[in-house]
Amino acid sequence: MTIYRSVTDHGALYTSRAFTDACHRAGVLQSMSAVGSPADNAAAESFNASFYLVIYGVASNATRT
């Protein structure tokens, strides 16, 4: 899976220098929802929840013997 763009809210984690630098190094474009726009944030939160489930499932399958 290749990630080209990260769509987030303006939370401290996503606006931090560390996250911004990591995105830049990985070639990931940062895109943030408009401040005070819960409709934009809902799409980002939905994707993040789905992405978490995929990553968690891959990680837990890798540890099973």
N, CA and C atoms as an extended XYZ file, in Angstrom:
195
Properties=species:S:1:pos:R:3:atomname:S:1:resname:S:1:resid:I:1 pbc="F F F"
N         0.850       -1.165        0.000 N   MET     1
C         0.000        0.000        0.000 CA  MET     1
C         0.897        1.230        0.000 C   MET     1
N         0.603        2.164       -0.862 N   THR     2
C         1.343        3.417       -0.917 CA  THR     2
C         0.423        4.547       -0.506 C   THR     2
N         0.888        5.364        0.403 N   ILE     3
C         0.110        6.513        0.867 CA  ILE     3
C         0.681        7.754        0.205 C   ILE     3
N        -0.180        8.504       -0.467 N   TYR     4
C         0.238        9.714       -1.155 CA  TYR     4
C        -0.169       10.977       -0.417 C   TYR     4
N        -1.271       10.884        0.356 N   ARG     5
C        -1.792       12.078        1.015 CA  ARG     5
C        -2.362       11.711        2.366 C   ARG     5
N        -2.146       12.571        3.339 N   SER     6
C        -2.689       12.402        4.682 CA  SER     6
C        -3.709       13.506        4.918 C   SER     6
N        -4.964       13.136        5.147 N   VAL     7
C        -6.025       14.106        5.412 CA  VAL     7
C        -6.354       14.030        6.894 C   VAL     7
N        -6.106       15.117        7.604 N   THR     8
C        -6.289       15.130        9.049 CA  THR     8
C        -6.987       16.405        9.485 C   THR     8
N        -7.282       16.465       10.789 N   ASP     9
C        -7.749       17.715       11.370 CA  ASP     9
C        -6.513       18.509       11.811 C   ASP     9
N        -6.732       19.563       12.557 N   HIS    10
C        -5.628       20.416       12.999 CA  HIS    10
C        -5.154       20.057       14.398 C   HIS    10
N        -5.277       18.792       14.770 N   GLY    11
C        -4.828       18.344       16.085 CA  GLY    11
C        -3.324       18.507       16.247 C   GLY    11
N        -2.894       18.571       17.498 N   ALA    12
C        -1.483       18.800       17.815 CA  ALA    12
C        -0.577       17.737       17.195 C   ALA    12
N        -1.039       16.500       17.163 N   LEU    13
C        -0.222       15.426       16.584 CA  LEU    13
C         0.078       15.702       15.112 C   LEU    13
N        -0.933       16.126       14.364 N   TYR    14
C        -0.794       16.290       12.920 CA  TYR    14
C        -0.123       17.597       12.517 C   TYR    14
N        -0.076       18.563       13.423 N   THR    15
C         0.590       19.825       13.128 CA  THR    15
C         1.990       19.881       13.731 C   THR    15
N         2.388       18.806       14.394 N   SER    16
C         3.713       18.783       15.023 CA  SER    16
C         4.817       18.753       13.971 C   SER    16
N         5.960       19.239       14.353 N   ARG    17
C         7.122       19.244       13.460 CA  ARG    17
C         7.519       17.813       13.089 C   ARG    17
N         7.452       16.901       14.065 N   ALA    18
C         7.846       15.510       13.816 CA  ALA    18
C         6.962       14.875       12.739 C   ALA    18
N         5.640       15.079       12.826 N   PHE    19
C         4.721       14.494       11.845 CA  PHE    19
C         4.929       15.127       10.473 C   PHE    19
N         5.065       16.443       10.465 N   THR    20
C         5.287       17.152        9.208 CA  THR    20
C         6.576       16.684        8.541 C   THR    20
N         7.640       16.566        9.322 N   ASP    21
C         8.919       16.091        8.778 CA  ASP    21
C         8.810       14.657        8.256 C   ASP    21
N         8.106       13.791        9.003 N   ALA    22
C         7.938       12.396        8.580 CA  ALA    22
C         7.173       12.322        7.258 C   ALA    22
N         6.122       13.115        7.128 N   CYS    23
C         5.363       13.144        5.869 CA  CYS    23
C         6.250       13.625        4.726 C   CYS    23
N         7.011       14.663        4.990 N   HIS    24
C         7.892       15.206        3.954 CA  HIS    24
C         8.917       14.168        3.501 C   HIS    24
N         9.545       13.483        4.449 N   ARG    25
C        10.544       12.460        4.106 CA  ARG    25
C         9.931       11.312        3.306 C   ARG    25
N         8.668       10.973        3.619 N   ALA    26
C         8.001        9.857        2.943 CA  ALA    26
C         7.340       10.279        1.632 C   ALA    26
N         7.360       11.574        1.335 N   GLY    27
C         6.727       12.058        0.114 CA  GLY    27
C         5.214       12.102        0.205 C   GLY    27
N         4.692       12.224        1.424 N   VAL    28
C         3.249       12.255        1.652 CA  VAL    28
C         2.788       13.706        1.753 C   VAL    28
N         1.803       14.067        0.956 N   LEU    29
C         1.234       15.406        0.986 CA  LEU    29
C         0.287       15.520        2.170 C   LEU    29
N         0.456       16.560        2.979 N   GLN    30
C        -0.453       16.785        4.104 CA  GLN    30
C        -1.611       17.655        3.652 C   GLN    30
N        -2.811       17.255        4.014 N   SER    31
C        -4.011       18.019        3.736 CA  SER    31
C        -4.830       18.046        5.016 C   SER    31
N        -5.261       19.246        5.413 N   MET    32
C        -6.018       19.368        6.660 CA  MET    32
C        -7.405       19.912        6.377 C   MET    32
N        -8.368       19.389        7.123 N   SER    33
C        -9.738       19.861        6.985 CA  SER    33
C        -9.824       21.295        7.491 C   SER    33
N       -10.839       21.986        7.053 N   ALA    34
C       -11.044       23.361        7.491 CA  ALA    34
C       -11.351       23.393        8.982 C   ALA    34
N       -10.831       24.403        9.659 N   VAL    35
C       -11.088       24.557       11.090 CA  VAL    35
C       -12.583       24.781       11.294 C   VAL    35
N       -13.168       24.067       12.245 N   GLY    36
C       -14.589       24.216       12.545 CA  GLY    36
C       -15.496       23.573       11.516 C   GLY    36
N       -14.982       22.632       10.752 N   SER    37
C       -15.773       21.968        9.729 CA  SER    37
C       -15.870       20.474       10.039 C   SER    37
N       -16.822       20.094       10.894 N   PRO    38
C       -16.916       18.686       11.279 CA  PRO    38
C       -17.217       17.744       10.114 C   PRO    38
N       -17.837       18.229        9.062 N   ALA    39
C       -18.123       17.356        7.915 CA  ALA    39
C       -16.820       16.904        7.261 C   ALA    39
N       -15.864       17.814        7.114 N   ASP    40
C       -14.558       17.440        6.568 CA  ASP    40
C       -13.857       16.477        7.499 C   ASP    40
N       -13.930       16.743        8.779 N   ASN    41
C       -13.240       15.907        9.759 CA  ASN    41
C       -13.849       14.509        9.812 C   ASN    41
N       -15.132       14.387        9.574 N   ALA    42
C       -15.791       13.078        9.623 CA  ALA    42
C       -15.188       12.127        8.588 C   ALA    42
N       -14.921       12.627        7.401 N   ALA    43
C       -14.318       11.786        6.362 CA  ALA    43
C       -12.920       11.335        6.781 C   ALA    43
N       -12.155       12.242        7.356 N   ALA    44
C       -10.804       11.891        7.808 CA  ALA    44
C       -10.861       10.878        8.941 C   ALA    44
N       -11.764       11.077        9.890 N   GLU    45
C       -11.880       10.154       11.022 CA  GLU    45
C       -12.334        8.771       10.556 C   GLU    45
N       -13.236        8.723        9.590 N   SER    46
C       -13.705        7.448        9.064 CA  SER    46
C       -12.558        6.690        8.399 C   SER    46
N       -11.777        7.395        7.598 N   PHE    47
C       -10.630        6.751        6.961 CA  PHE    47
C        -9.631        6.270        8.005 C   PHE    47
N        -9.331        7.123        8.982 N   ASN    48
C        -8.359        6.750       10.018 CA  ASN    48
C        -8.815        5.505       10.769 C   ASN    48
N       -10.102        5.399       11.057 N   ALA    49
C       -10.620        4.223       11.763 CA  ALA    49
C       -10.454        2.969       10.904 C   ALA    49
N       -10.766        3.071        9.623 N   SER    50
C       -10.609        1.925        8.721 CA  SER    50
C        -9.144        1.546        8.568 C   SER    50
N        -8.292        2.537        8.428 N   PHE    51
C        -6.858        2.302        8.277 CA  PHE    51
C        -6.301        1.617        9.520 C   PHE    51
N        -6.734        2.057       10.693 N   TYR    52
C        -6.300        1.447       11.948 CA  TYR    52
C        -6.683       -0.033       11.978 C   TYR    52
N        -7.904       -0.347       11.570 N   LEU    53
C        -8.352       -1.741       11.583 CA  LEU    53
C        -7.511       -2.601       10.641 C   LEU    53
N        -7.166       -2.069        9.486 N   VAL    54
C        -6.333       -2.818        8.541 CA  VAL    54
C        -4.950       -3.049        9.133 C   VAL    54
N        -4.336       -2.006        9.645 N   ILE    55
C        -2.988       -2.120       10.212 CA  ILE    55
C        -3.004       -3.035       11.425 C   ILE    55
N        -3.993       -2.884       12.285 N   TYR    56
C        -4.084       -3.723       13.477 CA  TYR    56
C        -4.265       -5.188       13.075 C   TYR    56
N        -5.087       -5.437       12.072 N   GLY    57
C        -5.307       -6.807       11.611 CA  GLY    57
C        -4.047       -7.421       11.033 C   GLY    57
N        -3.298       -6.652       10.267 N   VAL    58
C        -2.045       -7.143        9.700 CA  VAL    58
C        -1.053       -7.439       10.814 C   VAL    58
N        -0.950       -6.532       11.781 N   ALA    59
C         0.007       -6.714       12.879 CA  ALA    59
C        -0.367       -7.910       13.738 C   ALA    59
N        -1.648       -8.087       14.037 N   SER    60
C        -2.034       -9.204       14.899 CA  SER    60
C        -1.921      -10.539       14.160 C   SER    60
N        -2.136      -10.555       12.847 N   ASN    61
C        -1.938      -11.790       12.077 CA  ASN    61
C        -0.463      -12.159       11.987 C   ASN    61
N         0.399      -11.176       11.967 N   ALA    62
C         1.838      -11.433       11.870 CA  ALA    62
C         2.387      -12.056       13.149 C   ALA    62
N         1.725      -11.805       14.279 N   THR    63
C         2.230      -12.333       15.549 CA  THR    63
C         1.651      -13.696       15.879 C   THR    63
N         0.659      -14.145       15.116 N   ARG    64
C         0.062      -15.463       15.369 CA  ARG    64
C         0.942      -16.557       14.797 C   ARG    64
N         0.974      -17.694       15.495 N   THR    65
C         1.769      -18.821       14.982 CA  THR    65
C         0.882      -19.999       14.681 C   THR    65
